[in-house]
mmCIF file of C-alpha atoms in Angstrom:
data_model
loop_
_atom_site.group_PDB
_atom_site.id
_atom_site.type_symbol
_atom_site.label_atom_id
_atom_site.label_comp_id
_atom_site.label_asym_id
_atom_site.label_seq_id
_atom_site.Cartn_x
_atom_site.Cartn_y
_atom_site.Cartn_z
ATOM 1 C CA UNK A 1 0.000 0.000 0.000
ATOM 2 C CA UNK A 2 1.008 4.100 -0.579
ATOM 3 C CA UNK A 3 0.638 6.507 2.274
ATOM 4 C CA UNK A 4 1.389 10.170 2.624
ATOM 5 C CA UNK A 5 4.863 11.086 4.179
ATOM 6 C CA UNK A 6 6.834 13.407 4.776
ATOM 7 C CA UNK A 7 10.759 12.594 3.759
ATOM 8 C CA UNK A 8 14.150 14.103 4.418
ATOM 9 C CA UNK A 9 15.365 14.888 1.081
ATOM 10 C CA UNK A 10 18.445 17.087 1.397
ATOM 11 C CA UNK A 11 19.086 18.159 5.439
ATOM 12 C CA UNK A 12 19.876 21.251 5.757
ATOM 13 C CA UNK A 13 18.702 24.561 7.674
ATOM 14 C CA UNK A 14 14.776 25.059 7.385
ATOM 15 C CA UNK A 15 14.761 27.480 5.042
ATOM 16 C CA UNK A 16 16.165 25.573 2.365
ATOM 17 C CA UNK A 17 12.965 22.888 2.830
ATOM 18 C CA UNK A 18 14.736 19.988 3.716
ATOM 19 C CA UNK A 19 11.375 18.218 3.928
ATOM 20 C CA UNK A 20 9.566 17.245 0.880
ATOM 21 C CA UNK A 21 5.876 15.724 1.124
ATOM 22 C CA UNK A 22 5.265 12.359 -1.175
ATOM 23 C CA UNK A 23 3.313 9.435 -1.270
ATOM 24 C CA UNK A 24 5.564 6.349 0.089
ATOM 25 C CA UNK A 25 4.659 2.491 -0.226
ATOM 26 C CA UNK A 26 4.072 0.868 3.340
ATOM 27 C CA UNK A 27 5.677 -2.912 3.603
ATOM 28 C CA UNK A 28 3.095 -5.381 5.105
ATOM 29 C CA UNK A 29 3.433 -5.857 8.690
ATOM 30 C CA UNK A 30 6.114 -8.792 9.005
ATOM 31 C CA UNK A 31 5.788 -11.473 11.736
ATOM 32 C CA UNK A 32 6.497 -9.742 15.038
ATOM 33 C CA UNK A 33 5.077 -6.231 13.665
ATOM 34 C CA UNK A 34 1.951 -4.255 13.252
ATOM 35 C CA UNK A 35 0.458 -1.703 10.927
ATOM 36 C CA UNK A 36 -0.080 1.575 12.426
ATOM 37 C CA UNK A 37 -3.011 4.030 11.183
ATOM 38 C CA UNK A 38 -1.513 7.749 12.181
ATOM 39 C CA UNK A 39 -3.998 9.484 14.513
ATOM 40 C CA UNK A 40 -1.204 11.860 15.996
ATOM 41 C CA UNK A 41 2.836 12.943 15.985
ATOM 42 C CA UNK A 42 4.649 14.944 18.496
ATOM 43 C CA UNK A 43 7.233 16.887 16.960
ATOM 44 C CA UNK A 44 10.722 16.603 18.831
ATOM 45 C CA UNK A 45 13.380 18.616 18.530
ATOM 46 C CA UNK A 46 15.112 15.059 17.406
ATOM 47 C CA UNK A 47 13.189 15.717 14.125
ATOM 48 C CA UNK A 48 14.688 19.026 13.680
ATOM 49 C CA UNK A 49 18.653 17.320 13.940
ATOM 50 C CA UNK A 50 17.631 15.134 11.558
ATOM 51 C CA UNK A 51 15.732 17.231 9.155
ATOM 52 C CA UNK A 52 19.192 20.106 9.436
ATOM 53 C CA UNK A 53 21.497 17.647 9.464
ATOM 54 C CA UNK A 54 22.758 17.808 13.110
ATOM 55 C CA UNK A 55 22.037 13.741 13.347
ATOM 56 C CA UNK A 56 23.378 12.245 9.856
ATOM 57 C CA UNK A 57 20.401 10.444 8.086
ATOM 58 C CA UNK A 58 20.969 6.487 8.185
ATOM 59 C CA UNK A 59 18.918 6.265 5.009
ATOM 60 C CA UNK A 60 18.257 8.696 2.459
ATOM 61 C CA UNK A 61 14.411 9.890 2.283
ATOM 62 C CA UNK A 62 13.889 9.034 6.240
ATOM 63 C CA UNK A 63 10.633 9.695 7.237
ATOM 64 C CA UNK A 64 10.654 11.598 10.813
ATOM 65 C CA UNK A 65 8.577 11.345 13.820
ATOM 66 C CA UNK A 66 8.540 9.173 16.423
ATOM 67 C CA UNK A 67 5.900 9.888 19.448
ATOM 68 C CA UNK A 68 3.199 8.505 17.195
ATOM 69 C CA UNK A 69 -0.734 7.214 18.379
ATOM 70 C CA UNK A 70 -2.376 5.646 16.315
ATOM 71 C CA UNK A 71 -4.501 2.415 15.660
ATOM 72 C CA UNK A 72 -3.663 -0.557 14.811
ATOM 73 C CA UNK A 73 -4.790 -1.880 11.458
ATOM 74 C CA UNK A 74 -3.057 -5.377 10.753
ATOM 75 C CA UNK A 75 -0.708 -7.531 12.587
ATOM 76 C CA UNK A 76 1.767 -9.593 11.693
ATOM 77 C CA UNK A 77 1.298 -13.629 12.614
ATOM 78 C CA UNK A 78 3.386 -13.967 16.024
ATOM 79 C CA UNK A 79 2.179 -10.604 17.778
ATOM 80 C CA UNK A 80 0.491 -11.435 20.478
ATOM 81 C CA UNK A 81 0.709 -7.964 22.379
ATOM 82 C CA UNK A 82 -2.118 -6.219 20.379
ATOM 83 C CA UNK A 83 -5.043 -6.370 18.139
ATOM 84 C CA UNK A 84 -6.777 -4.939 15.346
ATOM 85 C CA UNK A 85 -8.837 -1.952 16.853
ATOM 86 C CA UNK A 86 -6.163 -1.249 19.365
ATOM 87 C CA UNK A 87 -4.760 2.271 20.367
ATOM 88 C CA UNK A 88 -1.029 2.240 20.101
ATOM 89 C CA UNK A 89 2.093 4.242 20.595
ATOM 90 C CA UNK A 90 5.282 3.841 19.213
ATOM 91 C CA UNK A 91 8.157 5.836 20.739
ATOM 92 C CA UNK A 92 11.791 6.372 19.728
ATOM 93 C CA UNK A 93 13.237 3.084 20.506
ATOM 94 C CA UNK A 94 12.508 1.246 17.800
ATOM 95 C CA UNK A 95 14.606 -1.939 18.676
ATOM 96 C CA UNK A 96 17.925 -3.555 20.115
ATOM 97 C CA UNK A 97 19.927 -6.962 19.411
ATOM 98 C CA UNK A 98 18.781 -8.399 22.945
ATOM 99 C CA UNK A 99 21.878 -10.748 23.153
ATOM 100 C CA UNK A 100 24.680 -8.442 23.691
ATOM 101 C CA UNK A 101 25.589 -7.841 27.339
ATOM 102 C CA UNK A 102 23.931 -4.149 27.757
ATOM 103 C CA UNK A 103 20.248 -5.569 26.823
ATOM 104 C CA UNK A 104 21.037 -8.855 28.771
ATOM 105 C CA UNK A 105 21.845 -6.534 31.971
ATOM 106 C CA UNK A 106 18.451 -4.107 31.701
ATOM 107 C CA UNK A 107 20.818 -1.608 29.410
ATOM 108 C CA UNK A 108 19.193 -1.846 26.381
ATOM 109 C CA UNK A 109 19.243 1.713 25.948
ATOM 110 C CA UNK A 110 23.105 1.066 25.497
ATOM 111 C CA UNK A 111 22.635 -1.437 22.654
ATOM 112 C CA UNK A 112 25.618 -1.229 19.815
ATOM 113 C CA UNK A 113 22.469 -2.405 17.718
ATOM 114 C CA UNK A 114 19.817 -0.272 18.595
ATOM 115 C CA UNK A 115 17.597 0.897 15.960
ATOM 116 C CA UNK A 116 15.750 4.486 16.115
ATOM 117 C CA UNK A 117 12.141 5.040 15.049
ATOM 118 C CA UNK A 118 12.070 8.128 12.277
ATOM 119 C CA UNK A 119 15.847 7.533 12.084
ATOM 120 C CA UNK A 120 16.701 3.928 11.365
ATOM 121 C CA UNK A 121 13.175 2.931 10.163
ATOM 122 C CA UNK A 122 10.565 5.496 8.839
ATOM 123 C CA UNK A 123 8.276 6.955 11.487
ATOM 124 C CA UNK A 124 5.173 9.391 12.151
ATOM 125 C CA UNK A 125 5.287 12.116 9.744
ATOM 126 C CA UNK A 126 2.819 9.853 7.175
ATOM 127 C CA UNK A 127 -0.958 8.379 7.226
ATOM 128 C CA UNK A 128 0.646 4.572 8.100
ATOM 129 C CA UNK A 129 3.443 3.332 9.674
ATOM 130 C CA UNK A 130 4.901 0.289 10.498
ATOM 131 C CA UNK A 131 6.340 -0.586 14.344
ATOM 132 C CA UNK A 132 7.670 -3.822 16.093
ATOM 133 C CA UNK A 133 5.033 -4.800 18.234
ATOM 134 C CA UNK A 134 7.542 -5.667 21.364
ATOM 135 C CA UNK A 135 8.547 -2.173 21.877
ATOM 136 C CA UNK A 136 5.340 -0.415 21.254
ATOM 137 C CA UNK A 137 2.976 0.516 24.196
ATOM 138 C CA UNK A 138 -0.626 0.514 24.803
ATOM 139 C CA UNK A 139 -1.985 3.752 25.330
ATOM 140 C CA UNK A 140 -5.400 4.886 27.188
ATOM 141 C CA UNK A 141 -8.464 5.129 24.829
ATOM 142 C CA UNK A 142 -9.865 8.385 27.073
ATOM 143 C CA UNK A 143 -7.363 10.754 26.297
ATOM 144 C CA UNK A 144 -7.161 12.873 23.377
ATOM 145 C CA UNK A 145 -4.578 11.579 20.752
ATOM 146 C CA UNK A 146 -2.621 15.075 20.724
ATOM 147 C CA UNK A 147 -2.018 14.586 24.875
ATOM 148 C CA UNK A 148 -0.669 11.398 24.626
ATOM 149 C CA UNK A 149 1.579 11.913 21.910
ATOM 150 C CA UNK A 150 4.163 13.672 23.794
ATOM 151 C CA UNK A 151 4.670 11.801 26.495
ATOM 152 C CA UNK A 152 5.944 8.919 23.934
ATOM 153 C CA UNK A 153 9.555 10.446 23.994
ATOM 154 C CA UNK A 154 9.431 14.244 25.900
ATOM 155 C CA UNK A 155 7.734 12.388 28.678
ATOM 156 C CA UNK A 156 9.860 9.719 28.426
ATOM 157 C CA UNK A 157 13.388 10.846 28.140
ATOM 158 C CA UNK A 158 12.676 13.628 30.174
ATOM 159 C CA UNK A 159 11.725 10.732 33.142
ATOM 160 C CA UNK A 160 14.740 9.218 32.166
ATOM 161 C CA UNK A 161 16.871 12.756 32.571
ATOM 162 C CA UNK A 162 15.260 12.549 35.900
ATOM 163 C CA UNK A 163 16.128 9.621 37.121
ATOM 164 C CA UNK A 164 19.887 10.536 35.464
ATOM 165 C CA UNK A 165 20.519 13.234 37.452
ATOM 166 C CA UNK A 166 19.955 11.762 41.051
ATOM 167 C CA UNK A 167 17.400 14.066 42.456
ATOM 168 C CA UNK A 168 16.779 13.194 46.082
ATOM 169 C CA UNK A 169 13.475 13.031 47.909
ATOM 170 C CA UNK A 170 11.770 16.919 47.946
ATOM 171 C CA UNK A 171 14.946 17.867 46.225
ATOM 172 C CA UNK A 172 15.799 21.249 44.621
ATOM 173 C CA UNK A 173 15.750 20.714 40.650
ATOM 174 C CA UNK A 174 17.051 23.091 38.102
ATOM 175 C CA UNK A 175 16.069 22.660 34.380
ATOM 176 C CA UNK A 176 17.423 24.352 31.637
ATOM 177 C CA UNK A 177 15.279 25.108 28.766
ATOM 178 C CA UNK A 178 11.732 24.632 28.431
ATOM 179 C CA UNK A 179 10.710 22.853 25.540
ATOM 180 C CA UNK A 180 8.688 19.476 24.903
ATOM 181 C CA UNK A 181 10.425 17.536 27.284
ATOM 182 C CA UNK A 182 11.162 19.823 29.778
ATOM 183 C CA UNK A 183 7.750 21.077 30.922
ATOM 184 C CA UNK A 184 6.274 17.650 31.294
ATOM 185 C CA UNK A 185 9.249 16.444 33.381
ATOM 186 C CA UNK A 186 9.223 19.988 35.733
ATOM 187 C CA UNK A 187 5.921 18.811 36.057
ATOM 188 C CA UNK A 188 6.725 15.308 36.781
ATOM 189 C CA UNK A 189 9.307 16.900 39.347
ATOM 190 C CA UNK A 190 7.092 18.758 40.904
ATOM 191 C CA UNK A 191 4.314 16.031 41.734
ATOM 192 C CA UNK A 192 6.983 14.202 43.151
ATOM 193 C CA UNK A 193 7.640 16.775 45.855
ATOM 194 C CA UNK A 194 10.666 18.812 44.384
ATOM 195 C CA UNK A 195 11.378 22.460 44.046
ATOM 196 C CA UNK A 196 11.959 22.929 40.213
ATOM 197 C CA UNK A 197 13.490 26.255 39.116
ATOM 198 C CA UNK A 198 13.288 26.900 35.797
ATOM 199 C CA UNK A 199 16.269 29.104 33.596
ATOM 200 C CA UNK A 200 15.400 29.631 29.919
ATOM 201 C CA UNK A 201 15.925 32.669 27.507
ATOM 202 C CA UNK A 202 12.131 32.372 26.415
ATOM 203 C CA UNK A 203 9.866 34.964 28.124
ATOM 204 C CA UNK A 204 6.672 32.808 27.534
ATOM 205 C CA UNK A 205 8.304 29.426 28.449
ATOM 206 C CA UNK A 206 9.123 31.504 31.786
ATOM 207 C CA UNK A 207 5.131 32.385 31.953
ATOM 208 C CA UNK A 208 3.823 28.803 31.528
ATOM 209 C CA UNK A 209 6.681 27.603 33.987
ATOM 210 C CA UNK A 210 5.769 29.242 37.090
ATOM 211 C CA UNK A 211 1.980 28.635 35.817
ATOM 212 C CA UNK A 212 2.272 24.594 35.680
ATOM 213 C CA UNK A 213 4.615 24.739 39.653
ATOM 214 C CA UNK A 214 7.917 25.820 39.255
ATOM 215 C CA UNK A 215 9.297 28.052 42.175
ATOM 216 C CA UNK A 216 11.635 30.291 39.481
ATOM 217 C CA UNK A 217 11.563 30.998 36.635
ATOM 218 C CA UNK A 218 14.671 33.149 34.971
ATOM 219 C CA UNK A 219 17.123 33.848 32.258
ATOM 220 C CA UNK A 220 18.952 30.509 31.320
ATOM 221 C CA UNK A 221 22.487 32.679 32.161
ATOM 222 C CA UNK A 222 20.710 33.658 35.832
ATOM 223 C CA UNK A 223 21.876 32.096 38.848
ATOM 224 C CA UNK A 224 19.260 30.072 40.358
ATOM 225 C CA UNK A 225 17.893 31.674 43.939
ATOM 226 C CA UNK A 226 19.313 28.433 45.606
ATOM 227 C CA UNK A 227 21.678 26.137 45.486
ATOM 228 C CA UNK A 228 20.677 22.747 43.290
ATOM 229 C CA UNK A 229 20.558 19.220 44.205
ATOM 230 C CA UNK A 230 20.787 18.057 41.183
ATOM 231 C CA UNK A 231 20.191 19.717 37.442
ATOM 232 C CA UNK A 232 19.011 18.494 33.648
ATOM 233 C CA UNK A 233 19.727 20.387 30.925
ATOM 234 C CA UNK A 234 17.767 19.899 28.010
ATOM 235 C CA UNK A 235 18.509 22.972 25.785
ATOM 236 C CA UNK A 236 21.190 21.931 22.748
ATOM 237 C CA UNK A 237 23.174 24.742 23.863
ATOM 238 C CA UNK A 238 26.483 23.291 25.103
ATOM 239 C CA UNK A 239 27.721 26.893 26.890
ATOM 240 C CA UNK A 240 25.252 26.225 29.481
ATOM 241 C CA UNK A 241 27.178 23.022 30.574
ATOM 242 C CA UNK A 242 29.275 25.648 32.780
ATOM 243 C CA UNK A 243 26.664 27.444 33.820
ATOM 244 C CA UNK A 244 24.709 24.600 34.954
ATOM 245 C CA UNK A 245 27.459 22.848 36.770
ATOM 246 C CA UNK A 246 28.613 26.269 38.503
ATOM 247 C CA UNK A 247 25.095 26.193 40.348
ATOM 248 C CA UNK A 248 24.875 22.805 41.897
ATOM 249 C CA UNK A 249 25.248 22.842 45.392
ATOM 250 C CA UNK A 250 28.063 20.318 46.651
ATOM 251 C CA UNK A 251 27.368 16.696 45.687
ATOM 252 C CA UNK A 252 24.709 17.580 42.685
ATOM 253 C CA UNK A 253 24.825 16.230 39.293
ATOM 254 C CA UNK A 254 23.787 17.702 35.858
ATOM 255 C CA UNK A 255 22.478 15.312 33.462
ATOM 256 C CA UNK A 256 22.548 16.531 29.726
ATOM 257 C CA UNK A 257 18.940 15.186 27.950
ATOM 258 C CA UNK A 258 19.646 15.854 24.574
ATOM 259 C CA UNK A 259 21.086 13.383 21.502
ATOM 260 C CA UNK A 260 23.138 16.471 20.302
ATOM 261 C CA UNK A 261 24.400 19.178 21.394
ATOM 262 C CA UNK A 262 26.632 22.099 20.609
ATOM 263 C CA UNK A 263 30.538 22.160 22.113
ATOM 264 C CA UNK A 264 31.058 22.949 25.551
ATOM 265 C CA UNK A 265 33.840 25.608 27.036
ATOM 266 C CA UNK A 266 36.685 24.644 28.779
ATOM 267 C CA UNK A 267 35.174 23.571 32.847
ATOM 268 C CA UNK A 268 37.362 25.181 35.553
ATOM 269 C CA UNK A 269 37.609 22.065 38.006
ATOM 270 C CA UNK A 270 37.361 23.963 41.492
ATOM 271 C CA UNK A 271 34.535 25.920 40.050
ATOM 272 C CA UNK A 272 32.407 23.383 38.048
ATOM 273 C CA UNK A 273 33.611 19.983 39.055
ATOM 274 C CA UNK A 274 35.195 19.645 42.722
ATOM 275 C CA UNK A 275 33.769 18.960 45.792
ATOM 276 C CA UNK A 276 31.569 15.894 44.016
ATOM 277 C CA UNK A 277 29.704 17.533 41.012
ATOM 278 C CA UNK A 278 28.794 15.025 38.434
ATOM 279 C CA UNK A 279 27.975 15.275 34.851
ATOM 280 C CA UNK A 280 26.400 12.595 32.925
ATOM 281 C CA UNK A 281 24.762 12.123 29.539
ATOM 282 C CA UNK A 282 20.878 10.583 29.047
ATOM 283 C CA UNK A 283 21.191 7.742 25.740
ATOM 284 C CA UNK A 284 17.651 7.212 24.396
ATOM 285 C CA UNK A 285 15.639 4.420 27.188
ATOM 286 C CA UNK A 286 14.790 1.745 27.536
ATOM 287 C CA UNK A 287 10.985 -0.031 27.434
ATOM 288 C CA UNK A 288 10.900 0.045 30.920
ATOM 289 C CA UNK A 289 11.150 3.279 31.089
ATOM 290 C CA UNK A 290 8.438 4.037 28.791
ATOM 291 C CA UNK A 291 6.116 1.725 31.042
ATOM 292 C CA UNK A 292 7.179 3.282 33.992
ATOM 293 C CA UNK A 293 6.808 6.907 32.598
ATOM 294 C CA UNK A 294 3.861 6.185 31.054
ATOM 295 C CA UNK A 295 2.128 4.877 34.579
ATOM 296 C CA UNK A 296 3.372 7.942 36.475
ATOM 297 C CA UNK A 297 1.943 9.981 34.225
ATOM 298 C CA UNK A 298 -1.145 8.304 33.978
ATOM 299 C CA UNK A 299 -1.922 8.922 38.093
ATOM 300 C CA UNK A 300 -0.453 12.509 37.716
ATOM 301 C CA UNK A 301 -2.213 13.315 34.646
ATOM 302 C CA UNK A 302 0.840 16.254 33.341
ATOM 303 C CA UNK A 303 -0.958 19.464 31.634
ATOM 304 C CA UNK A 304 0.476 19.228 27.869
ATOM 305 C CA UNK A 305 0.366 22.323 26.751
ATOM 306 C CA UNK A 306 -0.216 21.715 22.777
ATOM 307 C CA UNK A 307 0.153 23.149 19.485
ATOM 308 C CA UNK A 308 -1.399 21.446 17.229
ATOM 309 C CA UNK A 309 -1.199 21.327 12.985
ATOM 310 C CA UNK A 310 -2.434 19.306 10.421
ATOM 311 C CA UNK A 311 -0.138 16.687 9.021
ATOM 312 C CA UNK A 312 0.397 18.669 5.995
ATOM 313 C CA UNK A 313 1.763 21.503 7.502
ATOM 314 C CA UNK A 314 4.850 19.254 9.228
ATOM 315 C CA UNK A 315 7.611 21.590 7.532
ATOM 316 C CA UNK A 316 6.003 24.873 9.026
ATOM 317 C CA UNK A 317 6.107 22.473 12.126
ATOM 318 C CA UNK A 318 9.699 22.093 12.528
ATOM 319 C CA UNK A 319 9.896 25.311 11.225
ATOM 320 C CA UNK A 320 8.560 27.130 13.802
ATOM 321 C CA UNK A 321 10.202 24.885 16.336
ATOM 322 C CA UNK A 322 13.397 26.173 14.491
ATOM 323 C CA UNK A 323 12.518 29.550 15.245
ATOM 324 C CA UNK A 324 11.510 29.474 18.924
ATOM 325 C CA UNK A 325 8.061 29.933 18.130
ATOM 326 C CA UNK A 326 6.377 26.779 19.707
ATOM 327 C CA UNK A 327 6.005 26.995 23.612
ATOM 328 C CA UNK A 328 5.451 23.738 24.965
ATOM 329 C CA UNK A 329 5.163 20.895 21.954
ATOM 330 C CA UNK A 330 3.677 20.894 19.022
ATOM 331 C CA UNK A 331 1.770 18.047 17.490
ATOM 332 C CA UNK A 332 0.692 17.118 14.146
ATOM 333 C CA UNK A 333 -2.408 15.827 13.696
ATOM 334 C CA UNK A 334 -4.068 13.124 10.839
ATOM 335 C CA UNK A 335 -5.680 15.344 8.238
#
C-alpha cells in the first residue's frame, strides 16, 4: 500500500525545505510487527537534527517522527501484544539486538544495535506506519490523541533525565530550557515533591513555567535563587554546561537530555567539578522506562500544553520549532 509522508530529502537549515511531502509504499506488517493508522505525531526537537542535518540520516528519504498514536490496522502472525482496533504508541526506541551484554543486563538503551524510530526505520510524519510490536505501548483510549503523543519520547526521556541526574526526595531541581520535554518532566518533578526552578531565555516558556509549579523561573544565564541538588539540561546549547554545573550545590549532578548538542567551554575544576559535582549524559531508554513513565503519568495526569497542525503543515512544524516559536510541543495531527 502508498501513504502520505513526509521525507528528508536534502538536510539542511529550514529554510532551504529539507522536507519534501510524497506518497511512500508501506511494507506489510512482518511477523512480530503491526500496521499503524496515524492518529497523531509529536514533533521533537530530534526531528529538527535530523531534518538540518545535526544527526546524519541512516537512510536517504527518512521519514521523521517518532511519538506517534495511532490504531492498529493489521498484525503480523506472532504478535500477540495487540489487536486490530487497538490504540497504540510507538516511541523512539525502535529496537535492540537483545543478546549483547547491555540488553542482557536491563541496558538496552546502550545497545551497539539499537535501531531508532524516524531515524533507522521510517516513522510518524505519514498516514501509516509500520512498528515492532515488542517495543510499542498501549496507550489509554480516554485521552485525546494530541495529549498522549508527547509523552511517547518528551515524557519519556525527560523521566529518564530525571532519574539521570539523582534528584533526592523533595529535592531542589534546576532545568534548563523549556521545551517538549522539559515542561512535562518539571511537572513530573514537581508532583513528586521537588522544588523545580526553571532558567530559559524564552519569556513565555518563563510564563507557563511558574503557571504549571515551578518556584523560578529566569534567564537561562541567571543564577538560580538556591543552590541545586541536582540539574538536567535539556537545551542543545552546550555553553550552558558551565553554567549549569557552577550552580549545583556540593554533591549535585547535571544530566545533559539531549542526543546532540553544541561544544562545551573549557570547565574550571574547582569551580564546576570539585567537591563531588557530576555530569552525565541521558542515551535514548529503555521499554521500561516508557512503562514506567507512562504509569506515572497516567496517576499525575501532566498538563500538555499543545500546538497542534495538520499533518500537511509538518515543515512549518519544525519550522517554527526552528525559530523558537512553539512553547510547549507541538503536534501534528491526521488530516
Amino acid at each position: 500500500m502508498e501513504t502520505p509522508a513526509w521525507v528528508v530529502s536534502t538536510p539542511g537549515p529550514m529554510a532551504s525545505s529539507p522536507l519534501r511531502r510524497t506518497r511512500k509504499a508501506v511494507a506489510a506488517p512482518g511477523p512480530q510487527e503491526i500496521l499503524i493508522a496515524v492518529a497523531a505525531c509529536g514533533v521533537c526537537r530530534t526531528d529538527l537534527h535530523l531534518a538540518e542535518g545535526d544527526l546524519e540520516p541512516r537512510v536517504p528519504g527518512r521519514t521523521p517522527g517518532h511519538e506517534v498514536v495511532g490504531t492498529v490496522v493489521l498484525t503480523g502472525s506472532e504478535v500477540r501484544e495487540f489487536t486490530v482496533g487497538d490504540r497504540v504508541g510507538v516511541a523512539w526506541l525502535a529496537g535492540t539486538c537483545g543478546r549483547c551484554r547491555y540488553c542482557l543486563s536491563g541496558r538496552e538503551n546502550l545497545c551497539p544495535d539499537s535501531t531508532y524510530t524516524g531515524w533507522d526505520i521510517d516513522g510518524g510524519y505519514a498516514g501509516h506506519t509500520v512498528a515492532d510490536a515488542r517495543y510499542a505501548y498501549h496507550l489509554p483510549k480516554d485521552l485525546p490523541e494530541e495529549e498522549l503523543a508527547p509523552l511517547l519520547c518528551a515524557g519519556i526521556i525527560g523521566y529518564r533525565a530525571l532519574e539521570r541526574s539523582r534528584l533526592p526526595p523533595g529535592g531542589r531541581l534546576g532545568i534548563y530550557g523549556y521545551g517538549a520535554s522539559a515542561h512535562l518532566t518539571a511537572q513530573l518533578a514537581v508532583a513528586r515533591g521537588a522544588t523545580v526552578h526553571v532558567l530559559t531565555r524564552a519569556q513565555e516558556a518563563r510564563r507557563l513555567a511558574l503557571e504549571l509549579g515551578a518556584a523560578s523561573a529566569r534567564g537561562a544565564h541567571d543564577a538560580p535563587p538556591e543552590p541545586l541538588d541536582s540539574a538536567i539540561l535539556f537545551a542543545p546549547v552546550g555553553e550552558l554546561v558551565p553554567v549549569a554545573l557552577a550552580a549545583l550545590d556540593r554533591g549535585g549532578t547535571l544530566a545533559v537530555a539531549g542526543i546532540h548538542l553544541s561544544d562545551i567551554p573549557a570547565l574550571n575544576y574547582e569551580a564546576h567539578l570539585f567537591q563531588e559535582r557530576s555530569l552525565l549524559s541521558v542515551t535514548a531508554n529503555t521499554r521500561q522506562d516508557g512503562r514506567a513513565y507512562l504509569e506515572e503519568a497516567a496517576r499525575t495526569r501532566p498538563r500538555v500544553h499543545v500546538r497542534r497542525y495538520p499533518m500537511s503543515r509538518a515543515d512549518e512544524a519544525l519550522s517554527d520549532l526552528a525559530d523558537d516559536r512553539i512553547t510547549g510541543v507541538a503536534v501534528l495531527m491526521a488530516d
